[in-house]
CSV table of N, CA and C in Angstrom, one decimal:
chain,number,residue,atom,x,y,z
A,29,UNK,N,-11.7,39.3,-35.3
A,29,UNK,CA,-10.7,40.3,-35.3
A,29,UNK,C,-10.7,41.1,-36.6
A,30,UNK,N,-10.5,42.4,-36.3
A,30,UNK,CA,-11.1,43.0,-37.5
A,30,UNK,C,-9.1,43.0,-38.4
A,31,UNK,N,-9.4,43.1,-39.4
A,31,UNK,CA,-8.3,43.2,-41.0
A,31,UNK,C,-6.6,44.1,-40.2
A,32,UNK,N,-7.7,45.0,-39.5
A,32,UNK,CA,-6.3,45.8,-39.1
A,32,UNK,C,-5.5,45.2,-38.0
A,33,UNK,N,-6.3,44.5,-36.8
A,33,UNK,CA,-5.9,44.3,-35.6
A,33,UNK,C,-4.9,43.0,-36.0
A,34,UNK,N,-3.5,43.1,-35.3
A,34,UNK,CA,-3.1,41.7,-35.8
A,34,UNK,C,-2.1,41.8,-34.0
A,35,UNK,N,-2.1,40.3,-34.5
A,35,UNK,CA,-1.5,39.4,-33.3
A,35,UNK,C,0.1,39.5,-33.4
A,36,UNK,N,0.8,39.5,-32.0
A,36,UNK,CA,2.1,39.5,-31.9
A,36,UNK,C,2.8,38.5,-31.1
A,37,UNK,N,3.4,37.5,-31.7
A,37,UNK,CA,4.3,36.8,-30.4
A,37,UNK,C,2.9,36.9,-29.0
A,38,UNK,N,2.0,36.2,-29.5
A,38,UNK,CA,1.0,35.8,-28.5
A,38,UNK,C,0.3,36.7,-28.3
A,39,UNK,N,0.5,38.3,-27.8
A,39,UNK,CA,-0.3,39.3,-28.0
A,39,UNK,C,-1.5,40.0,-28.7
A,40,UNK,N,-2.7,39.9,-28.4
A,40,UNK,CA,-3.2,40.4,-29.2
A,40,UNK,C,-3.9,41.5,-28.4
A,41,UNK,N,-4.5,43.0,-29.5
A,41,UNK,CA,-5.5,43.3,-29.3
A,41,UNK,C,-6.6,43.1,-28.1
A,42,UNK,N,-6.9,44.1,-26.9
A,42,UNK,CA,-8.2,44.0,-26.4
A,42,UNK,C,-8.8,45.3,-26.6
A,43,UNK,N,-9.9,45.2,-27.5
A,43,UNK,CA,-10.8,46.7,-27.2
A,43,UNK,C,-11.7,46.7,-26.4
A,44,UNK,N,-12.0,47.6,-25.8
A,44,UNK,CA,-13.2,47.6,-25.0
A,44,UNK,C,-14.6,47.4,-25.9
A,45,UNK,N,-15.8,46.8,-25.7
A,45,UNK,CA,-16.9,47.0,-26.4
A,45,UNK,C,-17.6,47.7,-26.7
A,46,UNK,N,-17.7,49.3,-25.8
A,46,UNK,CA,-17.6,50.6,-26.0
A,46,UNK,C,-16.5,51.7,-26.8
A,47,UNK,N,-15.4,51.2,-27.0
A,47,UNK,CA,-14.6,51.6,-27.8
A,47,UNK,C,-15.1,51.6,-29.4
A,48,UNK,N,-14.3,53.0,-30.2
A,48,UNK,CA,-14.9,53.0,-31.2
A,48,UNK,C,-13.0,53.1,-31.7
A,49,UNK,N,-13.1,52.1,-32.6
A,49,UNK,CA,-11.6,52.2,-33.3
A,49,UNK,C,-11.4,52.0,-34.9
A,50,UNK,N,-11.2,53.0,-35.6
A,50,UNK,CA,-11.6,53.2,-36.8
A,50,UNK,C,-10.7,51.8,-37.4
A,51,UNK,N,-12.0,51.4,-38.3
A,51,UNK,CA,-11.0,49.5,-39.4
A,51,UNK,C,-10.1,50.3,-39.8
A,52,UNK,N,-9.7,51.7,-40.3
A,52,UNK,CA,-8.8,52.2,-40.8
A,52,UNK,C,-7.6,53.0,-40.0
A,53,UNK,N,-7.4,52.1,-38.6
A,53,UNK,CA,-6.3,52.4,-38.2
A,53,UNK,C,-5.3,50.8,-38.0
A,54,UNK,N,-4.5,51.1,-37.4
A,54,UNK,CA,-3.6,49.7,-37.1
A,54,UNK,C,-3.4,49.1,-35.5
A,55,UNK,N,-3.7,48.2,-35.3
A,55,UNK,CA,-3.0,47.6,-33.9
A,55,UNK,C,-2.5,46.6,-33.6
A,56,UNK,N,-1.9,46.5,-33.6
A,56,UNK,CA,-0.8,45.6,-33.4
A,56,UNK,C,-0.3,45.0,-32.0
A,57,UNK,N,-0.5,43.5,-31.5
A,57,UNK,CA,-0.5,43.5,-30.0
A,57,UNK,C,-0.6,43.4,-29.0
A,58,UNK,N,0.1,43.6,-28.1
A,58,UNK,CA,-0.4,43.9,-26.3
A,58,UNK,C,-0.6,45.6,-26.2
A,59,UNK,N,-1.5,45.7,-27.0
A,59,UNK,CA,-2.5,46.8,-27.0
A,59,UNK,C,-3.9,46.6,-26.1
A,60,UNK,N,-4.8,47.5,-25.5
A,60,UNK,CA,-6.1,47.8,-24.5
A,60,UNK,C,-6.2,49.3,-24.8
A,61,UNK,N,-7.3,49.4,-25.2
A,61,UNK,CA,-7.9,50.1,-25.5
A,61,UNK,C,-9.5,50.1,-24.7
A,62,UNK,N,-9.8,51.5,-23.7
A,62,UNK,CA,-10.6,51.5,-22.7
A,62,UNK,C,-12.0,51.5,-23.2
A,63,UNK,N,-12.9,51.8,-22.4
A,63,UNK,CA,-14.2,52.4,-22.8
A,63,UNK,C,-14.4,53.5,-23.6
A,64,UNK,N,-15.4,53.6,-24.4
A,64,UNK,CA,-15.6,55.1,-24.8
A,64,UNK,C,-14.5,56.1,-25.2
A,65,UNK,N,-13.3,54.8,-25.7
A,65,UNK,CA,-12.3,55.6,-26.1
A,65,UNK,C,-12.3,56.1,-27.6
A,66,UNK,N,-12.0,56.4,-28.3
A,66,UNK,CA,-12.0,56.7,-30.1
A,66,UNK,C,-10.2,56.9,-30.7
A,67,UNK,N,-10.3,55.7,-31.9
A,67,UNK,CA,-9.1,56.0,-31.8
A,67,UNK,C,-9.1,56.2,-34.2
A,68,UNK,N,-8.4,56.9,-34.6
A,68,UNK,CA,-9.2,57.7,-35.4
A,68,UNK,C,-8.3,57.0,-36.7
A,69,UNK,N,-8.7,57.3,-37.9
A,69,UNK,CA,-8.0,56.6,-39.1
A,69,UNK,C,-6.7,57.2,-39.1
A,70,UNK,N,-5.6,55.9,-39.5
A,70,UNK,CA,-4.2,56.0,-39.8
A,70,UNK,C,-3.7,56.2,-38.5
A,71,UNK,N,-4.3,56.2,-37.4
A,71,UNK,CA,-3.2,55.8,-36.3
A,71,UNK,C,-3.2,54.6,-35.8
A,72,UNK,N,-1.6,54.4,-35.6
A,72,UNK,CA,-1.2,53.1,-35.2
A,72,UNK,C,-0.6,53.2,-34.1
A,73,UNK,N,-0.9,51.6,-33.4
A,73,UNK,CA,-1.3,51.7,-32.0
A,73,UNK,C,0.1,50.3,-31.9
A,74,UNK,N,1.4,50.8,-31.3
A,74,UNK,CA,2.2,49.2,-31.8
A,74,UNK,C,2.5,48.7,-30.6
A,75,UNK,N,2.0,47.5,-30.2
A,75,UNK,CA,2.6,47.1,-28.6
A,75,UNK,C,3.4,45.9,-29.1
A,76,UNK,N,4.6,45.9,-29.7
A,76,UNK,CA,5.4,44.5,-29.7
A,76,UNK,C,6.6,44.7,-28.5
A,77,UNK,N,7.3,45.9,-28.5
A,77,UNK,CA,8.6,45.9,-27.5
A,77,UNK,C,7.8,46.2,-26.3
A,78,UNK,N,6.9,46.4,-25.9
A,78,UNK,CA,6.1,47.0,-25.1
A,78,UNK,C,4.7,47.3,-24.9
A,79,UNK,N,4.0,47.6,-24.0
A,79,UNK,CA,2.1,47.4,-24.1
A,79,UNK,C,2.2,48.7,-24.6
A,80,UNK,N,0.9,49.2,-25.1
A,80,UNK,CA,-0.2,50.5,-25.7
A,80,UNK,C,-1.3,50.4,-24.9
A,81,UNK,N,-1.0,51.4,-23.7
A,81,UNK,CA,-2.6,51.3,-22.8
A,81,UNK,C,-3.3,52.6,-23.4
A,82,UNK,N,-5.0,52.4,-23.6
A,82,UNK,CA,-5.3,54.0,-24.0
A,82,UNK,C,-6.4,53.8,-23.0
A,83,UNK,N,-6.8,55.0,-22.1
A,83,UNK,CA,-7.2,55.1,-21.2
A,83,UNK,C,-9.1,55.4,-22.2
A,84,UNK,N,-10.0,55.3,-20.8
A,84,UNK,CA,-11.0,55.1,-21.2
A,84,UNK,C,-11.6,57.0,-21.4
A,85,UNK,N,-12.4,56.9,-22.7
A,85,UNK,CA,-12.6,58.6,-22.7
A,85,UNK,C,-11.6,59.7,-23.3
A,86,UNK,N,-10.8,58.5,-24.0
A,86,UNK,CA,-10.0,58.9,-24.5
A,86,UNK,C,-9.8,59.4,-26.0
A,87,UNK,N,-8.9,60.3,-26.7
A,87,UNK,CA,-9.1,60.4,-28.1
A,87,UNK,C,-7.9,60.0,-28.9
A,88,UNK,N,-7.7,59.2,-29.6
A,88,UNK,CA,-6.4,59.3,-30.5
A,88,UNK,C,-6.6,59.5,-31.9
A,89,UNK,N,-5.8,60.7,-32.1
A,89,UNK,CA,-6.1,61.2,-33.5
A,89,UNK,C,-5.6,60.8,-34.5
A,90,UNK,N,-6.5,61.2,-35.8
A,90,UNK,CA,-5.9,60.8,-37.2
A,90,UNK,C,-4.4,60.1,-37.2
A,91,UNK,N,-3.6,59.5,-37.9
A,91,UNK,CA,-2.5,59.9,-38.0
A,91,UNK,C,-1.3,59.7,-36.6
A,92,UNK,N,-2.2,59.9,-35.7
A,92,UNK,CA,-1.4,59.4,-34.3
A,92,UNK,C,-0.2,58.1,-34.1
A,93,UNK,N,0.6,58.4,-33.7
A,93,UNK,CA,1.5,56.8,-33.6
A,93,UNK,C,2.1,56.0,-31.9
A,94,UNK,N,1.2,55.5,-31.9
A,94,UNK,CA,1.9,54.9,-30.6
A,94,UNK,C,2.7,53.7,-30.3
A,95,UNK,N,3.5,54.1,-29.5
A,95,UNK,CA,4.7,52.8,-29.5
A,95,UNK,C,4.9,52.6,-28.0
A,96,UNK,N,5.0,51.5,-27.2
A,96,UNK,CA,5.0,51.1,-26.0
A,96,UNK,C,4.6,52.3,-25.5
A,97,UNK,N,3.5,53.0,-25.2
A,97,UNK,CA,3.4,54.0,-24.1
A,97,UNK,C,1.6,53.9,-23.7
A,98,UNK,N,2.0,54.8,-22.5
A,98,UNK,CA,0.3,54.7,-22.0
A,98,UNK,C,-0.2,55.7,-21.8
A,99,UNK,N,-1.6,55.5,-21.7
A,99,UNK,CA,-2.2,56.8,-22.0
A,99,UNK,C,-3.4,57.5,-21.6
A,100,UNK,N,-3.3,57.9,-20.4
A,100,UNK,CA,-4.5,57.8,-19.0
A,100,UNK,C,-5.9,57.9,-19.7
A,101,UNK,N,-7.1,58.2,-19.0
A,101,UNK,CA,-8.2,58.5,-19.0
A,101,UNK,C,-8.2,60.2,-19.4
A,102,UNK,N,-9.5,60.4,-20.8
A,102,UNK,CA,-9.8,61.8,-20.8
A,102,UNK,C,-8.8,62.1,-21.4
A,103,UNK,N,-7.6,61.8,-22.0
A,103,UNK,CA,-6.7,62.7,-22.9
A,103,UNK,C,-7.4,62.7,-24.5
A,104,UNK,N,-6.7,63.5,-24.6
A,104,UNK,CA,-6.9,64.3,-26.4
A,104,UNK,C,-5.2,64.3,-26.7
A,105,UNK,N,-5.3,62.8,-28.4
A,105,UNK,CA,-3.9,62.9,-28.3
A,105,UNK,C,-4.0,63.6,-29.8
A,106,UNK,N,-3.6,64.5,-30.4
A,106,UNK,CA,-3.8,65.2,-31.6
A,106,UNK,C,-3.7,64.3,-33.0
A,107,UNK,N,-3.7,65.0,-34.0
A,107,UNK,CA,-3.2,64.5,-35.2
A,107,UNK,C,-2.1,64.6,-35.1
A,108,UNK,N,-1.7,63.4,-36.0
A,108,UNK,CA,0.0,63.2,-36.3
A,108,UNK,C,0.8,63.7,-35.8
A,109,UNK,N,0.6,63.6,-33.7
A,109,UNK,CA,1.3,63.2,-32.6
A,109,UNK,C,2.2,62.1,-32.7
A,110,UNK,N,3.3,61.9,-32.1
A,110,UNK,CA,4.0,60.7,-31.9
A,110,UNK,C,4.6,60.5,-30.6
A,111,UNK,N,3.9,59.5,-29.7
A,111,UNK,CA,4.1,58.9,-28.7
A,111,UNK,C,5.4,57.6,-28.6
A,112,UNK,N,6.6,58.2,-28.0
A,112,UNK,CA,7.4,56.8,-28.3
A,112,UNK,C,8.1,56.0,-26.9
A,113,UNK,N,7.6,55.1,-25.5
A,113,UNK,CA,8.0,55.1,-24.7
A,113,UNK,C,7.7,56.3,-23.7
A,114,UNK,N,6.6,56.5,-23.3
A,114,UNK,CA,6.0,57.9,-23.5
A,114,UNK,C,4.5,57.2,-22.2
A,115,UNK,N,4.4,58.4,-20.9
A,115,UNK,CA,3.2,58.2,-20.6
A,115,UNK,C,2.5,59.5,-20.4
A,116,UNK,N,1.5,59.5,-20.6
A,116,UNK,CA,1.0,60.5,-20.8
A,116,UNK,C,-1.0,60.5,-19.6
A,117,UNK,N,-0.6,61.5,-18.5
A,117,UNK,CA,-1.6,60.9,-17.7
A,117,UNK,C,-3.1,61.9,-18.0
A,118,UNK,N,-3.8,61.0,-16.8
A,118,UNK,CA,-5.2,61.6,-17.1
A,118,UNK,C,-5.1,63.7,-17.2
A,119,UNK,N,-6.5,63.4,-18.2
A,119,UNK,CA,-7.0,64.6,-18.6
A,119,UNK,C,-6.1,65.7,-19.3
A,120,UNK,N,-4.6,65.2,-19.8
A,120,UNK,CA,-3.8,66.0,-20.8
A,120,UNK,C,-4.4,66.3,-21.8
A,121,UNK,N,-3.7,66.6,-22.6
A,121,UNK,CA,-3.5,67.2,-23.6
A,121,UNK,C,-2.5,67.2,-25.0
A,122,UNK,N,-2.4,66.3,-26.0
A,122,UNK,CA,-1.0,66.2,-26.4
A,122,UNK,C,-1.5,67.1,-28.2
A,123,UNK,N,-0.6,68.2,-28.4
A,123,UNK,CA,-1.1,68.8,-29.6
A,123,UNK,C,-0.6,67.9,-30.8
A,124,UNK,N,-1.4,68.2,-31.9
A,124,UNK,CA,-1.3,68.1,-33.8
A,124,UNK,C,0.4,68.0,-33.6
A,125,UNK,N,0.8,66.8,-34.4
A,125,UNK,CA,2.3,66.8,-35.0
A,125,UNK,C,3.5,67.1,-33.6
A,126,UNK,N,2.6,66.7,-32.4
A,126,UNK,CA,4.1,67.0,-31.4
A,126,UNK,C,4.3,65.9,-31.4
A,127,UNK,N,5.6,65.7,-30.5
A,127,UNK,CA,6.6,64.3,-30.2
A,127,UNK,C,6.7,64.1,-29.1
A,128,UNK,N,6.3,63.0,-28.4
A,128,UNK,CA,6.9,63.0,-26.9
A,128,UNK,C,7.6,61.4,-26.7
A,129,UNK,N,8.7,61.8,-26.3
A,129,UNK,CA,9.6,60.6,-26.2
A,129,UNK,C,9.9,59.9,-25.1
A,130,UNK,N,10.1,59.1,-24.2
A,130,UNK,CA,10.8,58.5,-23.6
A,130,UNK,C,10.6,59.9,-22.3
A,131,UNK,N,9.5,60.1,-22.0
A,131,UNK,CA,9.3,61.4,-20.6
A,131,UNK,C,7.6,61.2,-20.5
A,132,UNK,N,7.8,61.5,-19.7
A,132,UNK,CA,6.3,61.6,-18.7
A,132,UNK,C,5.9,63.2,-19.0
A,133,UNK,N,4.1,63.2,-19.3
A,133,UNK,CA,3.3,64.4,-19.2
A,133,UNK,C,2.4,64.1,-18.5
A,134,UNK,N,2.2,65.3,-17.4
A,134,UNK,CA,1.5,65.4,-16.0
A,134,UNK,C,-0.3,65.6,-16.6
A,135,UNK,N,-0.3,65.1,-15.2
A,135,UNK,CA,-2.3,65.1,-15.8
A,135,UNK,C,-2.5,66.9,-15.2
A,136,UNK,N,-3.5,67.0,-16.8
A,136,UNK,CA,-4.0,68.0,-16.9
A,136,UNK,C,-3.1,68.8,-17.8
A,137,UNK,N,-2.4,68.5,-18.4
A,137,UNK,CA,-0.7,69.4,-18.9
A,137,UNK,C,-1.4,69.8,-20.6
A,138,UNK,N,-1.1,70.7,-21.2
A,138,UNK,CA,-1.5,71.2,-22.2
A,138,UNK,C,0.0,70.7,-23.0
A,139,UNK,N,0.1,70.3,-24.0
A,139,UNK,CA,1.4,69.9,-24.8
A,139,UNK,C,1.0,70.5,-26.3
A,140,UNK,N,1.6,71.5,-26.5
A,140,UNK,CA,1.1,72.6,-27.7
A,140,UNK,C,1.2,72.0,-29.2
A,141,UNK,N,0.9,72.2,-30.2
A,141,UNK,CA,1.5,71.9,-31.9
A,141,UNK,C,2.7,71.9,-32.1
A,142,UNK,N,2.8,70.5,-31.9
A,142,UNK,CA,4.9,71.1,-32.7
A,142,UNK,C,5.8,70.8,-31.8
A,143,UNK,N,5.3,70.7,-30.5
A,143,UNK,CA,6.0,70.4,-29.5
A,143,UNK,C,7.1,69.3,-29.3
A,144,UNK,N,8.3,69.3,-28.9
A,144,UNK,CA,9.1,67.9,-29.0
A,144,UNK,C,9.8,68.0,-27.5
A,145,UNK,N,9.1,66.9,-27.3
A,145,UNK,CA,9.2,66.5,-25.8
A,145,UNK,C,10.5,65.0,-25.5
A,146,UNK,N,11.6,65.7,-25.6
A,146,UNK,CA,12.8,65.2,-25.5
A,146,UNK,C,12.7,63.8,-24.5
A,147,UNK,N,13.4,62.7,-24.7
A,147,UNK,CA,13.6,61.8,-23.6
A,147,UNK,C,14.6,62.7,-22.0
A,148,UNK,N,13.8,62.0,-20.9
A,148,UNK,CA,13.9,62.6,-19.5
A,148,UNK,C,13.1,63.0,-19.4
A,149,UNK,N,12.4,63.6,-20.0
A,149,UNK,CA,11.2,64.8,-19.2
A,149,UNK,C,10.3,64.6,-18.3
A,150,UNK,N,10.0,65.0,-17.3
A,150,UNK,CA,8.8,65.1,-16.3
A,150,UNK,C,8.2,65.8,-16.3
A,151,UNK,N,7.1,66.3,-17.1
A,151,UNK,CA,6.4,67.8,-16.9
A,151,UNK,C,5.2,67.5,-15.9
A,152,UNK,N,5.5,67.9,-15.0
A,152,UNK,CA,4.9,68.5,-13.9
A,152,UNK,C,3.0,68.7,-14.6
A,153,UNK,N,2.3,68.3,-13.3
A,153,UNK,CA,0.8,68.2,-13.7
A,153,UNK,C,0.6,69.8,-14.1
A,154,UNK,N,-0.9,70.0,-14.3
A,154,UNK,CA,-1.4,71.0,-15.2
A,154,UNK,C,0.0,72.4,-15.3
A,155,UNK,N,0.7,71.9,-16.8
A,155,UNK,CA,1.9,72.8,-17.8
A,155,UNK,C,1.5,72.9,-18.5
A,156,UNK,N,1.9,73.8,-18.9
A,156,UNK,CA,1.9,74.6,-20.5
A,156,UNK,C,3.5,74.2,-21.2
A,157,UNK,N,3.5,73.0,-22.3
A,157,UNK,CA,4.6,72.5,-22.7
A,157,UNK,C,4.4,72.9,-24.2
A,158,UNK,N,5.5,73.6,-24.8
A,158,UNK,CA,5.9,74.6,-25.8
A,158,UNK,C,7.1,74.4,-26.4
A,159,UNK,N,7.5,74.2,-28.0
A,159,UNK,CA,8.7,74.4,-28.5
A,159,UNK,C,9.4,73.4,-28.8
A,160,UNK,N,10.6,73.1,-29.0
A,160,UNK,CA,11.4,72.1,-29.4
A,160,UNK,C,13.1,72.6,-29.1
A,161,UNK,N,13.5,72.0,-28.2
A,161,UNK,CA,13.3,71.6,-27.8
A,161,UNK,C,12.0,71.7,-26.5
A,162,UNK,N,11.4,71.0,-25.5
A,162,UNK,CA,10.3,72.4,-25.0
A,162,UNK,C,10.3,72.8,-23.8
A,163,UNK,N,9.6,73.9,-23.7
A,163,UNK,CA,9.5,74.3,-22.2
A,163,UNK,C,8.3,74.0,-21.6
A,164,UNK,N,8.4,74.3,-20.4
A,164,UNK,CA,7.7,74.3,-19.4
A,164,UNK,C,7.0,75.2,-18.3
A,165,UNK,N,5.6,75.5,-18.4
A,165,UNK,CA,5.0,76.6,-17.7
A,165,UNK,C,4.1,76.0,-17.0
A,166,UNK,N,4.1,76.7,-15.8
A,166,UNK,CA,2.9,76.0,-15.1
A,166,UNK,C,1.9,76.8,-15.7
A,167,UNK,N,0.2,75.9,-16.0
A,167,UNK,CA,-0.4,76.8,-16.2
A,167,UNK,C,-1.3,77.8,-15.6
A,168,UNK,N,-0.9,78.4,-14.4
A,168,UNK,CA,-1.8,78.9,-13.8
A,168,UNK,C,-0.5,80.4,-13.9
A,169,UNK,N,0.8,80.4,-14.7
A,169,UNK,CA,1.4,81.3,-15.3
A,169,UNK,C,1.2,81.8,-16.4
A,170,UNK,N,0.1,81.5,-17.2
A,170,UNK,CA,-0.4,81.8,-18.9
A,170,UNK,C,-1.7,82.0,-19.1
A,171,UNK,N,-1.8,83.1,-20.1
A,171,UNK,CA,-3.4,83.2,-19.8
A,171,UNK,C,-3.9,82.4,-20.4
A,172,UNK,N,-3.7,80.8,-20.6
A,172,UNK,CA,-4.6,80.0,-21.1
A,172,UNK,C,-6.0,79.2,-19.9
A,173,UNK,N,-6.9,79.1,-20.4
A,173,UNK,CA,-8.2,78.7,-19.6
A,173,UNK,C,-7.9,77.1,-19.5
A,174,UNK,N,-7.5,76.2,-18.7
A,174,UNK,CA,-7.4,75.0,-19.0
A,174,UNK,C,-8.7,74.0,-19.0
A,175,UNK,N,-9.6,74.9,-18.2
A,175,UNK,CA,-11.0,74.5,-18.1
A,175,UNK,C,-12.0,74.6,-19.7
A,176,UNK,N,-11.8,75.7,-20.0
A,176,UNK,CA,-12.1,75.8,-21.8
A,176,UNK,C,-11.1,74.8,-22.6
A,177,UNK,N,-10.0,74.9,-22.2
A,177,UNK,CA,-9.4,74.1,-23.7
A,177,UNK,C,-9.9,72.3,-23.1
A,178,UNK,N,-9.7,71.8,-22.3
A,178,UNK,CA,-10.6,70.6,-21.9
A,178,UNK,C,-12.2,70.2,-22.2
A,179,UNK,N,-12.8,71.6,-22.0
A,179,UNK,CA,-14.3,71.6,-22.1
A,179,UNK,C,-14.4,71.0,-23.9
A,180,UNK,N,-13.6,72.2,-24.6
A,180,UNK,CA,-13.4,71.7,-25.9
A,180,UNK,C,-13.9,70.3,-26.8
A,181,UNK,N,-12.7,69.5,-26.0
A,181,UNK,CA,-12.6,68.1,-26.5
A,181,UNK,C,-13.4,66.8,-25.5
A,182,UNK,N,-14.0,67.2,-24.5
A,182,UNK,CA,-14.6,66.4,-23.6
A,182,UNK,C,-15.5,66.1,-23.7
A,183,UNK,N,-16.4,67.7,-24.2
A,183,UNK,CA,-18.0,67.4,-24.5
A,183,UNK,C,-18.7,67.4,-25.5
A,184,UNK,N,-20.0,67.3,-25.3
A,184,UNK,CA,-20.9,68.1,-26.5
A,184,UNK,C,-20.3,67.4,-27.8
A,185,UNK,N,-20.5,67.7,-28.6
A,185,UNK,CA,-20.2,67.4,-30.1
A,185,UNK,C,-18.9,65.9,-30.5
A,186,UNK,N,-18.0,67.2,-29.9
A,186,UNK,CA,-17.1,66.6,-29.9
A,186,UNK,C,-16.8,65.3,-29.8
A,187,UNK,N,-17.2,65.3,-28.3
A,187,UNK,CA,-17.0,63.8,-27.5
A,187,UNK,C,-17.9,62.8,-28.2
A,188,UNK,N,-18.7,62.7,-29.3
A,188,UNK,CA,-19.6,62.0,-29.7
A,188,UNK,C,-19.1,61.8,-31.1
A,189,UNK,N,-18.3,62.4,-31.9
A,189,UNK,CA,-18.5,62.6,-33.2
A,189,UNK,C,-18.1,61.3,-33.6
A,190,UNK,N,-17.2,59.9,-33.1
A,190,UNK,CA,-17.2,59.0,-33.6
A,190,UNK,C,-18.3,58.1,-33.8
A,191,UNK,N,-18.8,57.9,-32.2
A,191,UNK,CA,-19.9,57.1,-32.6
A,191,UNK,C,-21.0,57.8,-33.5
A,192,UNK,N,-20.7,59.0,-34.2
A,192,UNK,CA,-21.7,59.5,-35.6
A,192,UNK,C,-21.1,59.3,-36.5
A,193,UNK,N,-19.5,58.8,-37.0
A,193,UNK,CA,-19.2,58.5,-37.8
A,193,UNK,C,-19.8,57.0,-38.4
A,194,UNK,N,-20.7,55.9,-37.6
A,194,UNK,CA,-21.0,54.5,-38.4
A,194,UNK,C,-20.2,53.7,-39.1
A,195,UNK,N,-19.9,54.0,-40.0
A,195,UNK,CA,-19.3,52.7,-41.2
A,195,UNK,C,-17.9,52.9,-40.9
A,196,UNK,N,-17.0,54.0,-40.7
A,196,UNK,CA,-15.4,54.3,-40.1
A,196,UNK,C,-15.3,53.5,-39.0
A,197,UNK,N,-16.1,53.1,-37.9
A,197,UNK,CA,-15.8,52.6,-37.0
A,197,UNK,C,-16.5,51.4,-37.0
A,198,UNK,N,-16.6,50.3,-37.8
A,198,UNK,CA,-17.5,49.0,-37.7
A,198,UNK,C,-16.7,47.9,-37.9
């Protein structure tokens, strides 16, 4: 067990063997973490009141915090997001520094920078979720490309750059 991962009231830690999870984040718990997921320095992953599912293909960024919530396949969860009670399904989107609390984000849903996603929420699959408190757009009302902003973080480069990081993730 690596320095960071620590055990809770019997809980510990499962990563996948394909998983790349930087020594320089935290986990704590009845945490799972999928295949080919990347989960990046200074985010902490806390499953004590509750599990931390991170879906396989997944990204968790810098700085990210999660607390009892799950977290489908194919999401991109930004930097210094905060997940609290919170699921978030396949192929979203959650931006840099948003909040999503105690509400559900639909697969495929874009969740912008800054965003604060209030406890109750349901946002409906592929939205455009904005603001603070926030709104909600479908995205096939905005001229955003959901196909580009996905392509973005899915492929090519991107999708690889942990396992080219080496020594961050060993």
């Amino acid at each position: 067990m690596d320095s960071r991962e620590y055990e809770f009231e019997g809980d510990s830690p499962e990563i996948h063997g394909y998983a790349h999870v930087s020594r320089e984040s935290t986990v704590v718990g009845d945490v799972t973490v999928g295949a080919n997921a990347n989960v990046w320095p200074g985010a902490v992953l806390r499953g004590d009141v509750g599990p931390v599912e991170v879906g396989r293909q997944t990204a968790i960024g810098d700085g990210a915090i999660l607390h009892a919530s799950t977290v489908g396949e194919k999401v991109m969860v930004g930097h210094g997001a905060v997940l609290n009670d919170a699921e978030v399904r396949d192929g979203a989107l959650v931006g840099f520094n948003s909040t999503v609390s105690e509400a559900v984000i639909g697969e495929r849903s874009i969740v912008a920078m800054g965003t604060v996603v209030p406890p109750g929420y349901e946002v409906p699959a592929e939205s455009f979720v904005r603001g603070s408190p926030a709104t909600v757009t479908p995205l096939d009302e905005t001229n955003i490309d959901p196909d580009e902003v996905f392509e973005a973080f899915s492929s090519g480069d991107y999708a690889n750059l942990a396992a080219r990081h080496g020594d961050l993730f060993e």
